[in-house]
CSV table of C-alpha atoms in Angstrom, one decimal:
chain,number,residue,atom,x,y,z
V,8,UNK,CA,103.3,78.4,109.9
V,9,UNK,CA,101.3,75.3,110.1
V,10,UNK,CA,97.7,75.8,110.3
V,11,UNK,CA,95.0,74.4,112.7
V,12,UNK,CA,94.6,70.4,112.7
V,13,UNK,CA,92.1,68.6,113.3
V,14,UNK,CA,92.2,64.9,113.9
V,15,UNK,CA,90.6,62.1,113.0
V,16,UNK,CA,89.5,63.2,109.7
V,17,UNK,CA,86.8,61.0,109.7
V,18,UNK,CA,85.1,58.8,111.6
V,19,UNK,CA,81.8,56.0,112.1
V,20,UNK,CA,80.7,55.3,115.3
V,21,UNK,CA,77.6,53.3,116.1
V,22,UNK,CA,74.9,55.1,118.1
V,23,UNK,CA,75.1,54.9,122.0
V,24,UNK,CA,79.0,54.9,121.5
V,25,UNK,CA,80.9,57.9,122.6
V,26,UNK,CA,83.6,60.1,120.5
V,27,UNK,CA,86.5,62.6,121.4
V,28,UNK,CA,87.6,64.9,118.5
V,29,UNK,CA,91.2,66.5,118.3
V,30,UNK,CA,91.9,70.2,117.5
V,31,UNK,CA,95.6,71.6,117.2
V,32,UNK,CA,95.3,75.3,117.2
V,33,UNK,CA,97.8,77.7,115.4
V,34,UNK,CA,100.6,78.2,117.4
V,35,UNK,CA,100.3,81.9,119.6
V,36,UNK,CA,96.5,81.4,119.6
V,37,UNK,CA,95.0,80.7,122.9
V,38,UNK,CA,90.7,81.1,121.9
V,39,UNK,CA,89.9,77.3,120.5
V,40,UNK,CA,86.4,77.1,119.0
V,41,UNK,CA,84.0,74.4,118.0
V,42,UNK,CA,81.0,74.3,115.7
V,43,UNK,CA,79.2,71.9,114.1
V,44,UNK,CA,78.1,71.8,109.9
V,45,UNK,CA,74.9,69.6,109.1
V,46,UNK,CA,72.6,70.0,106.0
V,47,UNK,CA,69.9,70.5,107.8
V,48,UNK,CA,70.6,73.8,110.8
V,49,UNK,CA,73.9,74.9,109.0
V,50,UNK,CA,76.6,76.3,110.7
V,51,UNK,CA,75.8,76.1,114.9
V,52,UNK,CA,78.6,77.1,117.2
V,53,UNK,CA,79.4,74.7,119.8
V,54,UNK,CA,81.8,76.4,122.4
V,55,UNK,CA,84.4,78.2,122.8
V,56,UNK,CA,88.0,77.6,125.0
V,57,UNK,CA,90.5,80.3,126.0
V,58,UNK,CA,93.3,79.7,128.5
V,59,UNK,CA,92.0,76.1,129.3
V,60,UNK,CA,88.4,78.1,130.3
V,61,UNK,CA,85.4,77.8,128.7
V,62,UNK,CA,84.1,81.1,128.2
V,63,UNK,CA,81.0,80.7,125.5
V,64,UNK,CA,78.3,77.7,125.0
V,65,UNK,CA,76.0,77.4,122.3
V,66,UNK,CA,72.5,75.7,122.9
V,67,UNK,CA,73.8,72.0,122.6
V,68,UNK,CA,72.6,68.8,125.0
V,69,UNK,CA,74.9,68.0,127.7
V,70,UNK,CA,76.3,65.3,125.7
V,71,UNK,CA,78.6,67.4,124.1
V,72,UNK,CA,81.6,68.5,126.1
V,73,UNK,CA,84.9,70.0,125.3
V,74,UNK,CA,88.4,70.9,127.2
V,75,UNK,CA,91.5,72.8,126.2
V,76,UNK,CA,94.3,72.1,127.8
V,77,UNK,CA,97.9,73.9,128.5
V,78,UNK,CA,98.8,73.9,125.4
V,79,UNK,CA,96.0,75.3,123.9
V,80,UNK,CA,94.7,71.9,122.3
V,81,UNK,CA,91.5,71.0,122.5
V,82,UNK,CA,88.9,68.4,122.2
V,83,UNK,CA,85.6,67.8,121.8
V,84,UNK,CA,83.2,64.3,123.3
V,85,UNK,CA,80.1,63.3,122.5
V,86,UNK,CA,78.5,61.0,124.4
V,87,UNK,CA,75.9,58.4,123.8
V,88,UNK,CA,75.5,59.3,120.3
V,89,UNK,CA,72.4,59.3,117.7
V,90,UNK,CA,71.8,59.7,114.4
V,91,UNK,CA,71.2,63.4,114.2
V,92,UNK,CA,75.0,63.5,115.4
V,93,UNK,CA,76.5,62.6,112.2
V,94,UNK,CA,77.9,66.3,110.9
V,95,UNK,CA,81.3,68.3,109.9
V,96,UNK,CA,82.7,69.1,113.2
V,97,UNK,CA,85.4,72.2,112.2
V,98,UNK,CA,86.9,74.0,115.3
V,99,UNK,CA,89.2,77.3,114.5
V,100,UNK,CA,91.4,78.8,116.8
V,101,UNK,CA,92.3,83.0,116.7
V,102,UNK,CA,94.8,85.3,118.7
V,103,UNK,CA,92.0,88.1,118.8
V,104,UNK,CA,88.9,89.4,117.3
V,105,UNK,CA,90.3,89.9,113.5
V,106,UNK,CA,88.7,86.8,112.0
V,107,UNK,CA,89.2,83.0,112.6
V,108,UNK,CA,91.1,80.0,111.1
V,109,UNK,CA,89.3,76.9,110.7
V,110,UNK,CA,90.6,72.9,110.5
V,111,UNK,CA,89.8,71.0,107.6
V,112,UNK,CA,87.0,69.1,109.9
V,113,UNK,CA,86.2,65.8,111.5
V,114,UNK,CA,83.6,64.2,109.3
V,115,UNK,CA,81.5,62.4,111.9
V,116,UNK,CA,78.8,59.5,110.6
V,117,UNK,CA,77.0,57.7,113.2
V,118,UNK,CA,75.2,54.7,112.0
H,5,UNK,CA,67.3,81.5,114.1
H,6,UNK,CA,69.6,83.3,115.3
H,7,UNK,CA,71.2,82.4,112.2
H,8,UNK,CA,71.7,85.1,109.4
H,9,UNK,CA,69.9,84.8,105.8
H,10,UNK,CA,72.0,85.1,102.2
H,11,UNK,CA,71.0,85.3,99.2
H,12,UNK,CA,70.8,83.6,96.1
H,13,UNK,CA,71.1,80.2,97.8
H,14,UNK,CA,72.6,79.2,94.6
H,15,UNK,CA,74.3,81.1,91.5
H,16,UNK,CA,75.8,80.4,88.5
H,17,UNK,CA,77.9,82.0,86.2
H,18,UNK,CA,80.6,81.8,83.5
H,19,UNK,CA,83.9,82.5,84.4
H,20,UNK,CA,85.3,86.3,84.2
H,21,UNK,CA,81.4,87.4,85.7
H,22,UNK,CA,81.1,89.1,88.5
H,23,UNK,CA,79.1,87.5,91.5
H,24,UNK,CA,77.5,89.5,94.2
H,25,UNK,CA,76.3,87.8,97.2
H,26,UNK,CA,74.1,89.5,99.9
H,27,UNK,CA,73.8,88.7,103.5
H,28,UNK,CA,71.3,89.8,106.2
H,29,UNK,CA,72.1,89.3,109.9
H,30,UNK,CA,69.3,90.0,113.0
H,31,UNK,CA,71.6,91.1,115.9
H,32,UNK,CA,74.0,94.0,116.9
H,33,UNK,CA,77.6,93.0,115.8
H,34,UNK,CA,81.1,94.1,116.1
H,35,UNK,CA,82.5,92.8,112.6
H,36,UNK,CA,81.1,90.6,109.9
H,37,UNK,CA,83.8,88.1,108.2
H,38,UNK,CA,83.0,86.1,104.8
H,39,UNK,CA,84.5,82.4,104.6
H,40,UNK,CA,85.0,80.2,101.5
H,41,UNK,CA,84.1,76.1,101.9
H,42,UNK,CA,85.0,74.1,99.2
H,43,UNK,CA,83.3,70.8,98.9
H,44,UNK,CA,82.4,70.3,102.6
H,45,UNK,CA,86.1,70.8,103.6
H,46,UNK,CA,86.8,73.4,106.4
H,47,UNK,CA,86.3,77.4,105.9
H,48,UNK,CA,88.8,79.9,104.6
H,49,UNK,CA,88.7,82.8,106.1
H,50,UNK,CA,88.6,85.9,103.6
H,51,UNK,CA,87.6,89.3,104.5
H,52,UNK,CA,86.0,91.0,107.5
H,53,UNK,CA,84.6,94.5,108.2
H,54,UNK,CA,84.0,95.9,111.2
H,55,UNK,CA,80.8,97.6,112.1
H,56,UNK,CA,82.1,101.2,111.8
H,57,UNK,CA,82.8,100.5,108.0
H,58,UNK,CA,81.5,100.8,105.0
H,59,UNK,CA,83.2,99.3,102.5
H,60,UNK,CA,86.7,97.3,102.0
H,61,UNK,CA,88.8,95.5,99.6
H,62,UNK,CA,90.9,92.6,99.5
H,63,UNK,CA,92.3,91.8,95.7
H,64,UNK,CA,89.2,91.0,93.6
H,65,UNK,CA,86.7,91.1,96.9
H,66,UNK,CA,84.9,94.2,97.7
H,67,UNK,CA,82.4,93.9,100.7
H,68,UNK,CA,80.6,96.2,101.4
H,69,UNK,CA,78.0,96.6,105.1
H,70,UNK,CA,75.1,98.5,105.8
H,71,UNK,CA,74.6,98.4,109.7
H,72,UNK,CA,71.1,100.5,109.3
H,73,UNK,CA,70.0,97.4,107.3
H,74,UNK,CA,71.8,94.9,108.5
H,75,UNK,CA,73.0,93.7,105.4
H,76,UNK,CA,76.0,92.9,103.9
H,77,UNK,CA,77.2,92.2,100.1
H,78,UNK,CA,80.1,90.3,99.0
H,79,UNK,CA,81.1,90.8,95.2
H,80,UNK,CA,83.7,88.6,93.6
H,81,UNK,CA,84.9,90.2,90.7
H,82,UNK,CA,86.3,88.6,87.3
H,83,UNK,CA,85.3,85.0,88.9
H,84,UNK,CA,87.6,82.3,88.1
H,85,UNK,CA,86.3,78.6,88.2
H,86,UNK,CA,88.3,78.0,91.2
H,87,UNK,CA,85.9,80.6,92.6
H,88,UNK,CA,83.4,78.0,92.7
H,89,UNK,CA,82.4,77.1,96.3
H,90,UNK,CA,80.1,77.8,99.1
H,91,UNK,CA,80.6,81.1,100.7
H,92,UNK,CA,79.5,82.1,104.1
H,93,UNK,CA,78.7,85.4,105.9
H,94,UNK,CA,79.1,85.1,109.8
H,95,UNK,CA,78.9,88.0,112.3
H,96,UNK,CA,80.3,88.4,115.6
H,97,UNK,CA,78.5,89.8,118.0
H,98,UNK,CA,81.6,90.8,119.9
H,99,UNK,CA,80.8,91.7,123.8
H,100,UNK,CA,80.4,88.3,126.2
H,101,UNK,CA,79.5,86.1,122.8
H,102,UNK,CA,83.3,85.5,122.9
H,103,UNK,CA,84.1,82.9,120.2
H,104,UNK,CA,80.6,82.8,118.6
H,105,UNK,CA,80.4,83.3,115.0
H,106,UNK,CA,76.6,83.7,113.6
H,107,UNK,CA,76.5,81.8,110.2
H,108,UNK,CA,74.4,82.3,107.5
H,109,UNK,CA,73.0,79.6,105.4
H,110,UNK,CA,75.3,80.0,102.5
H,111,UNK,CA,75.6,80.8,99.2
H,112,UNK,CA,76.6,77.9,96.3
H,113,UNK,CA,78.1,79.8,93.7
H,114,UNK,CA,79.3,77.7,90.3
H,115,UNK,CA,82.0,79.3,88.2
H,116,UNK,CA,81.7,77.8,84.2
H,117,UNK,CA,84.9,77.6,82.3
């Protein structure tokens, strides 16, 4: 079965620009979630979508929003961007609590 | 941080070595789950161990947790240069934190031919 798919695979943006970010989850799971991959602070969960409801939030500005919709798909905005935004953003989607399958990323540089 | 320490940072050895990996987490979990990344790509998921085990076993993977300690070791036996990859340790802390993986800093482990 096809796994989750992230789109675009990469992207530059110029800072004060905004961004949305595409996530395809396997199909059958309804959890979407989203974290973000710098250098710097690692792996930092982002939020987390079930049935079109956002049920988890990690600490992240208000700049960063996310939706799921009926389908399960989901995507990701950042507004008004800066620098320190430039990072792997990898979402994974799961049908329970036995472990998680992860996109191949959105390689985000803001410049 | 909430974030979870591993260690060695890095390691490197020659193919058919074994490499251990050890992990140490801060909170109460319901699993812990190890994930591959290869060259900033996105993370393969491949084992997880739920808080009332001990020890498990996929192929040449054995992990192994100690909740007492909080700690966790992943050893890769008979490594293979397409072992060679950053691996991850992330726990989930199961009740409301629905979604939330905690990641550690990761591992970089170098597999010689």
């Amino acid at each position: 079965k096809a796994g989750v798919t992230q789109t675009p695979r990469y992207l530059i943006k110029t800072r004060g620009q905004q961004v949305t970010l595409s996530c395809s989850p396997i199909s059958g799971h309804r959890s979407v979630s989203w974290y973000q991959q710098t250098p710097g602070q690692g792996l930092q969960f982002l939020f987390e979508y079930f049935s079109e409801t956002q049920r988890n939030k990690g600490n992240f500005p208000g700049r960063f929003s996310g939706r799921q919709f009926s389908n399960s798909r989901s995507e990701m905005n950042v507004s008004t961007l800066e620098l320190g935004d430039s990072a792997l953003y990898l979402c994974a989607s799961s049908w329970g609590t036995d472990g998680y399958t992860f996109g191949s990323g959105t390689r985000l540089t803001v410049v | 941080s909430q974030q979870g320490e591993e260690d060695p940072q890095a390691l490197s050895i020659q193919e058919g070595e074994n490499a251990t990996m050890n992990c140490s987490y801060k909170t109460s979990i319901n699993n812990l789950q190890w994930y591959r990344q290869n060259s900033g790509r996105g993370l393969v998921h491949l084992i997880l161990i739920r808080s009332n085990e001990r020890e498990k076993h996929s192929g040449r993977l054995r992990v192994t947790l100690d909740t007492s300690k909080k700690s966790s070791s992943l050893l890769i036996t008979a490594s293979r240069a397409a072992d060679t990859a950053s691996y991850f340790c992330a726990t989930d802390p199961g009740s409301s934190n629905t979604g939330k993986l905690i990641f550690g800093q990761g591992t970089t482990l170098q597999v010689k031919p």
